[in-house]
Amino acid sequence: MTNLLSPGRFLLRFPHFTPSRNKTRVGDLVSLNQHYPTRLGCNSMSQLTPEADAADSQKDAAKEENSEDVVVQYVVLRRDLIDTWPLGSVVTQGCHASVCAIWANKDDPHTLEYCSPQHIDSMHKVTLEVKGEAQMLNLSEKLKAGGIAHKLWIEQPENIPTCLATKPYPKSIVSVFFKKLKLCK
């Protein structure tokens, strides 16, 4: 038992786990924080000033006011394909449409906000489903008529409309087009 515990350090000794290779030092944690900062940054609660606290309160109030108007991207998949194609293939189709819709509208103010550094880790997507091809084409026509920018992804060379994705929009603008659709499960 004395071989298992190192005096004063309480490190277990195993042949594949050597302390020199696996010790975590405070300096390692500090450098890790510099390379991988958290969303909170380096501020601790003890470093908050009254001005910073007031600014945070204002930000929280603004978030509450805009909680209904979050910028969101809708992705719509076909249930008939989900039931017959490999899941990875259907997910890939949705990814194609999503990226294409964002890239085609990369200079749009809502897209810039959606992809901005302060929002990149908190994107909002809603993935819905329609029954089949006819419903997908019908939805695409309704979106066109409503002036909603989107990408109807058509898989080639088969020429199959597989899914669609909108560009990022405030939820209040686009949610009305998707109210009757089911969440994709």
Short mmCIF file of the C-alpha atoms (twelve columns), coordinates in Angstrom:
data_MODEL
# 
_entry.id   MODEL 
# 
loop_
_atom_site.group_PDB 
_atom_site.id 
_atom_site.type_symbol 
_atom_site.label_atom_id 
_atom_site.label_alt_id 
_atom_site.label_comp_id 
_atom_site.label_asym_id 
_atom_site.label_seq_id 
_atom_site.Cartn_x 
_atom_site.Cartn_y 
_atom_site.Cartn_z 
_atom_site.pdbx_PDB_model_num 
ATOM 1   C CA . MET A 1   0.000   0.000  0.000   1 
ATOM 2   C CA . THR A 2   2.880   2.364  0.648   1 
ATOM 3   C CA . ASN A 3   3.955   1.950  -2.971  1 
ATOM 4   C CA . LEU A 4   0.584   3.188  -4.170  1 
ATOM 5   C CA . LEU A 5   0.737   6.518  -2.369  1 
ATOM 6   C CA . SER A 6   3.487   9.013  -2.888  1 
ATOM 7   C CA . PRO A 7   4.371   10.732 0.420   1 
ATOM 8   C CA . GLY A 8   2.832   14.203 0.634   1 
ATOM 9   C CA . ARG A 9   1.344   14.083 -2.883  1 
ATOM 10  C CA . PHE A 10  -1.309  11.368 -2.701  1 
ATOM 11  C CA . LEU A 11  -0.822  10.378 -6.331  1 
ATOM 12  C CA . LEU A 12  -1.637  6.822  -7.313  1 
ATOM 13  C CA . ARG A 13  1.220   5.032  -9.016  1 
ATOM 14  C CA . PHE A 14  0.427   2.930  -12.059 1 
ATOM 15  C CA . PRO A 15  2.890   1.892  -14.780 1 
ATOM 16  C CA . HIS A 16  0.937   3.691  -17.535 1 
ATOM 17  C CA . PHE A 17  0.152   6.757  -15.386 1 
ATOM 18  C CA . THR A 18  3.350   8.507  -14.470 1 
ATOM 19  C CA . PRO A 19  3.136   11.698 -12.413 1 
ATOM 20  C CA . SER A 20  5.666   13.510 -14.561 1 
ATOM 21  C CA . ARG A 21  3.478   13.065 -17.615 1 
ATOM 22  C CA . ASN A 22  0.044   13.522 -16.062 1 
ATOM 23  C CA . LYS A 23  0.433   16.131 -13.317 1 
ATOM 24  C CA . THR A 24  -1.754  19.176 -13.703 1 
ATOM 25  C CA . ARG A 25  -0.081  22.341 -12.540 1 
ATOM 26  C CA . VAL A 26  -1.706  25.706 -11.913 1 
ATOM 27  C CA . GLY A 27  0.349   27.132 -14.789 1 
ATOM 28  C CA . ASP A 28  -1.176  24.524 -17.116 1 
ATOM 29  C CA . LEU A 29  -4.676  25.621 -16.150 1 
ATOM 30  C CA . VAL A 30  -3.849  29.283 -16.691 1 
ATOM 31  C CA . SER A 31  -2.386  28.621 -20.148 1 
ATOM 32  C CA . LEU A 32  -5.331  26.355 -20.991 1 
ATOM 33  C CA . ASN A 33  -7.712  29.205 -20.128 1 
ATOM 34  C CA . GLN A 34  -5.763  31.511 -22.442 1 
ATOM 35  C CA . HIS A 35  -6.033  29.064 -25.347 1 
ATOM 36  C CA . TYR A 36  -9.628  28.031 -24.688 1 
ATOM 37  C CA . PRO A 37  -11.402 30.977 -23.066 1 
ATOM 38  C CA . THR A 38  -14.876 30.413 -21.748 1 
ATOM 39  C CA . ARG A 39  -17.838 32.563 -22.653 1 
ATOM 40  C CA . LEU A 40  -17.453 34.217 -19.276 1 
ATOM 41  C CA . GLY A 41  -13.909 35.282 -20.074 1 
ATOM 42  C CA . CYS A 42  -11.436 35.784 -17.274 1 
ATOM 43  C CA . ASN A 43  -13.643 37.932 -15.048 1 
ATOM 44  C CA . SER A 44  -14.687 36.501 -11.743 1 
ATOM 45  C CA . MET A 45  -17.609 37.653 -9.665  1 
ATOM 46  C CA . SER A 46  -15.215 39.524 -7.368  1 
ATOM 47  C CA . GLN A 47  -13.991 41.607 -10.315 1 
ATOM 48  C CA . LEU A 48  -17.404 43.003 -11.242 1 
ATOM 49  C CA . THR A 49  -17.717 46.738 -10.856 1 
ATOM 50  C CA . PRO A 50  -21.007 48.600 -10.353 1 
ATOM 51  C CA . GLU A 51  -20.734 49.847 -13.949 1 
ATOM 52  C CA . ALA A 52  -20.260 46.320 -15.283 1 
ATOM 53  C CA . ASP A 53  -23.133 45.075 -13.137 1 
ATOM 54  C CA . ALA A 54  -25.405 47.834 -14.518 1 
ATOM 55  C CA . ALA A 55  -24.330 47.022 -18.081 1 
ATOM 56  C CA . ASP A 56  -25.143 43.337 -17.493 1 
ATOM 57  C CA . SER A 57  -28.586 44.298 -16.169 1 
ATOM 58  C CA . GLN A 58  -29.228 46.371 -19.294 1 
ATOM 59  C CA . LYS A 59  -28.137 43.472 -21.504 1 
ATOM 60  C CA . ASP A 60  -30.456 41.097 -19.608 1 
ATOM 61  C CA . ALA A 61  -33.373 43.502 -20.040 1 
ATOM 62  C CA . ALA A 62  -32.650 43.814 -23.768 1 
ATOM 63  C CA . LYS A 63  -32.528 40.025 -24.082 1 
ATOM 64  C CA . GLU A 64  -35.912 39.697 -22.391 1 
ATOM 65  C CA . GLU A 65  -37.415 42.280 -24.758 1 
ATOM 66  C CA . ASN A 66  -36.009 40.471 -27.798 1 
ATOM 67  C CA . SER A 67  -36.571 36.890 -26.612 1 
ATOM 68  C CA . GLU A 68  -39.466 36.568 -29.066 1 
ATOM 69  C CA . ASP A 69  -37.372 38.050 -31.851 1 
ATOM 70  C CA . VAL A 70  -34.411 35.709 -31.695 1 
ATOM 71  C CA . VAL A 71  -32.672 35.209 -35.053 1 
ATOM 72  C CA . VAL A 72  -33.418 31.685 -36.210 1 
ATOM 73  C CA . GLN A 73  -32.833 29.472 -39.221 1 
ATOM 74  C CA . TYR A 74  -35.501 26.969 -40.217 1 
ATOM 75  C CA . VAL A 75  -34.514 23.657 -41.792 1 
ATOM 76  C CA . VAL A 76  -37.258 21.438 -43.212 1 
ATOM 77  C CA . LEU A 77  -36.698 17.768 -44.049 1 
ATOM 78  C CA . ARG A 78  -38.910 15.230 -45.806 1 
ATOM 79  C CA . ARG A 79  -40.410 12.528 -43.581 1 
ATOM 80  C CA . ASP A 80  -40.611 10.041 -46.472 1 
ATOM 81  C CA . LEU A 81  -36.835 10.321 -46.945 1 
ATOM 82  C CA . ILE A 82  -36.166 10.104 -43.209 1 
ATOM 83  C CA . ASP A 83  -38.065 6.811  -43.185 1 
ATOM 84  C CA . THR A 84  -36.316 5.334  -46.241 1 
ATOM 85  C CA . TRP A 85  -32.818 6.853  -46.521 1 
ATOM 86  C CA . PRO A 86  -29.970 6.394  -44.050 1 
ATOM 87  C CA . LEU A 87  -30.286 9.046  -41.337 1 
ATOM 88  C CA . GLY A 88  -26.818 10.439 -42.083 1 
ATOM 89  C CA . SER A 89  -27.780 11.068 -45.699 1 
ATOM 90  C CA . VAL A 90  -30.875 13.052 -44.708 1 
ATOM 91  C CA . VAL A 91  -28.941 15.065 -42.119 1 
ATOM 92  C CA . THR A 92  -26.320 15.817 -44.766 1 
ATOM 93  C CA . GLN A 93  -29.009 17.168 -47.086 1 
ATOM 94  C CA . GLY A 94  -30.166 19.535 -44.336 1 
ATOM 95  C CA . CYS A 95  -26.580 20.649 -43.742 1 
ATOM 96  C CA . HIS A 96  -26.135 21.383 -47.455 1 
ATOM 97  C CA . ALA A 97  -29.272 23.516 -47.548 1 
ATOM 98  C CA . SER A 98  -28.371 25.342 -44.322 1 
ATOM 99  C CA . VAL A 99  -24.852 26.243 -45.421 1 
ATOM 100 C CA . CYS A 100 -26.044 27.234 -48.885 1 
ATOM 101 C CA . ALA A 101 -28.766 29.517 -47.486 1 
ATOM 102 C CA . ILE A 102 -26.283 31.217 -45.171 1 
ATOM 103 C CA . TRP A 103 -23.576 31.572 -47.830 1 
ATOM 104 C CA . ALA A 104 -25.984 32.943 -50.435 1 
ATOM 105 C CA . ASN A 105 -27.011 35.624 -47.908 1 
ATOM 106 C CA . LYS A 106 -23.644 36.168 -46.246 1 
ATOM 107 C CA . ASP A 107 -23.891 39.975 -46.465 1 
ATOM 108 C CA . ASP A 108 -27.428 40.152 -45.072 1 
ATOM 109 C CA . PRO A 109 -27.623 41.939 -41.672 1 
ATOM 110 C CA . HIS A 110 -29.529 39.066 -40.019 1 
ATOM 111 C CA . THR A 111 -27.042 36.503 -41.334 1 
ATOM 112 C CA . LEU A 112 -24.130 38.632 -40.132 1 
ATOM 113 C CA . GLU A 113 -25.717 38.829 -36.678 1 
ATOM 114 C CA . TYR A 114 -26.445 35.061 -36.654 1 
ATOM 115 C CA . CYS A 115 -22.835 34.241 -37.535 1 
ATOM 116 C CA . SER A 116 -21.192 36.997 -35.471 1 
ATOM 117 C CA . PRO A 117 -18.557 36.000 -32.889 1 
ATOM 118 C CA . GLN A 118 -20.863 36.835 -29.982 1 
ATOM 119 C CA . HIS A 119 -23.668 34.610 -31.370 1 
ATOM 120 C CA . ILE A 120 -21.761 31.811 -33.133 1 
ATOM 121 C CA . ASP A 121 -21.956 29.523 -30.080 1 
ATOM 122 C CA . SER A 122 -25.668 30.102 -29.540 1 
ATOM 123 C CA . MET A 123 -27.237 29.714 -32.981 1 
ATOM 124 C CA . HIS A 124 -30.928 28.866 -33.093 1 
ATOM 125 C CA . LYS A 125 -32.181 26.372 -35.660 1 
ATOM 126 C CA . VAL A 126 -35.596 24.793 -35.852 1 
ATOM 127 C CA . THR A 127 -35.762 21.504 -37.741 1 
ATOM 128 C CA . LEU A 128 -39.203 20.613 -39.026 1 
ATOM 129 C CA . GLU A 129 -40.622 18.007 -41.375 1 
ATOM 130 C CA . VAL A 130 -43.084 17.733 -44.231 1 
ATOM 131 C CA . LYS A 131 -44.627 14.487 -45.510 1 
ATOM 132 C CA . GLY A 132 -43.055 14.392 -48.955 1 
ATOM 133 C CA . GLU A 133 -41.948 16.092 -52.134 1 
ATOM 134 C CA . ALA A 134 -45.277 17.780 -52.947 1 
ATOM 135 C CA . GLN A 135 -45.440 19.435 -49.515 1 
ATOM 136 C CA . MET A 136 -41.802 20.543 -49.796 1 
ATOM 137 C CA . LEU A 137 -42.393 22.174 -53.184 1 
ATOM 138 C CA . ASN A 138 -45.601 23.796 -51.899 1 
ATOM 139 C CA . LEU A 139 -43.751 25.243 -48.883 1 
ATOM 140 C CA . SER A 140 -40.997 26.578 -51.133 1 
ATOM 141 C CA . GLU A 141 -43.601 28.360 -53.287 1 
ATOM 142 C CA . LYS A 142 -45.257 29.891 -50.208 1 
ATOM 143 C CA . LEU A 143 -41.892 31.140 -48.958 1 
ATOM 144 C CA . LYS A 144 -41.116 32.643 -52.391 1 
ATOM 145 C CA . ALA A 145 -44.498 34.364 -52.488 1 
ATOM 146 C CA . GLY A 146 -43.870 35.734 -48.986 1 
ATOM 147 C CA . GLY A 147 -40.434 37.074 -49.924 1 
ATOM 148 C CA . ILE A 148 -38.623 34.680 -47.574 1 
ATOM 149 C CA . ALA A 149 -35.112 33.874 -48.813 1 
ATOM 150 C CA . HIS A 150 -34.422 30.159 -48.651 1 
ATOM 151 C CA . LYS A 151 -32.607 27.336 -50.391 1 
ATOM 152 C CA . LEU A 152 -34.544 24.383 -51.726 1 
ATOM 153 C CA . TRP A 153 -31.849 21.716 -51.887 1 
ATOM 154 C CA . ILE A 154 -32.202 19.474 -54.934 1 
ATOM 155 C CA . GLU A 155 -29.984 16.421 -54.806 1 
ATOM 156 C CA . GLN A 156 -28.119 15.810 -58.047 1 
ATOM 157 C CA . PRO A 157 -27.898 13.922 -60.333 1 
ATOM 158 C CA . GLU A 158 -31.207 12.413 -59.163 1 
ATOM 159 C CA . ASN A 159 -32.952 15.823 -59.267 1 
ATOM 160 C CA . ILE A 160 -34.763 15.128 -55.960 1 
ATOM 161 C CA . PRO A 161 -35.866 18.063 -53.773 1 
ATOM 162 C CA . THR A 162 -34.719 16.789 -50.385 1 
ATOM 163 C CA . CYS A 163 -35.010 19.712 -47.964 1 
ATOM 164 C CA . LEU A 164 -34.991 23.463 -47.589 1 
ATOM 165 C CA . ALA A 165 -33.447 25.992 -45.249 1 
ATOM 166 C CA . THR A 166 -34.207 29.652 -44.752 1 
ATOM 167 C CA . LYS A 167 -31.596 32.303 -44.321 1 
ATOM 168 C CA . PRO A 168 -31.481 33.482 -40.693 1 
ATOM 169 C CA . TYR A 169 -34.453 35.721 -39.840 1 
ATOM 170 C CA . PRO A 170 -35.956 37.149 -36.675 1 
ATOM 171 C CA . LYS A 171 -38.423 34.532 -35.507 1 
ATOM 172 C CA . SER A 172 -41.307 36.999 -35.586 1 
ATOM 173 C CA . ILE A 173 -40.890 37.409 -39.356 1 
ATOM 174 C CA . VAL A 174 -40.797 33.754 -40.424 1 
ATOM 175 C CA . SER A 175 -42.518 31.650 -37.781 1 
ATOM 176 C CA . VAL A 176 -45.933 32.207 -39.384 1 
ATOM 177 C CA . PHE A 177 -44.838 30.170 -42.456 1 
ATOM 178 C CA . PHE A 178 -43.953 27.144 -40.317 1 
ATOM 179 C CA . LYS A 179 -46.721 27.056 -37.683 1 
ATOM 180 C CA . LYS A 180 -48.513 24.042 -39.218 1 
ATOM 181 C CA . LEU A 181 -45.366 21.894 -39.543 1 
ATOM 182 C CA . LYS A 182 -44.246 19.271 -37.022 1 
ATOM 183 C CA . LEU A 183 -40.882 19.257 -35.304 1 
ATOM 184 C CA . CYS A 184 -38.661 16.637 -36.870 1 
ATOM 185 C CA . LYS A 185 -38.201 13.782 -34.389 1 
# 
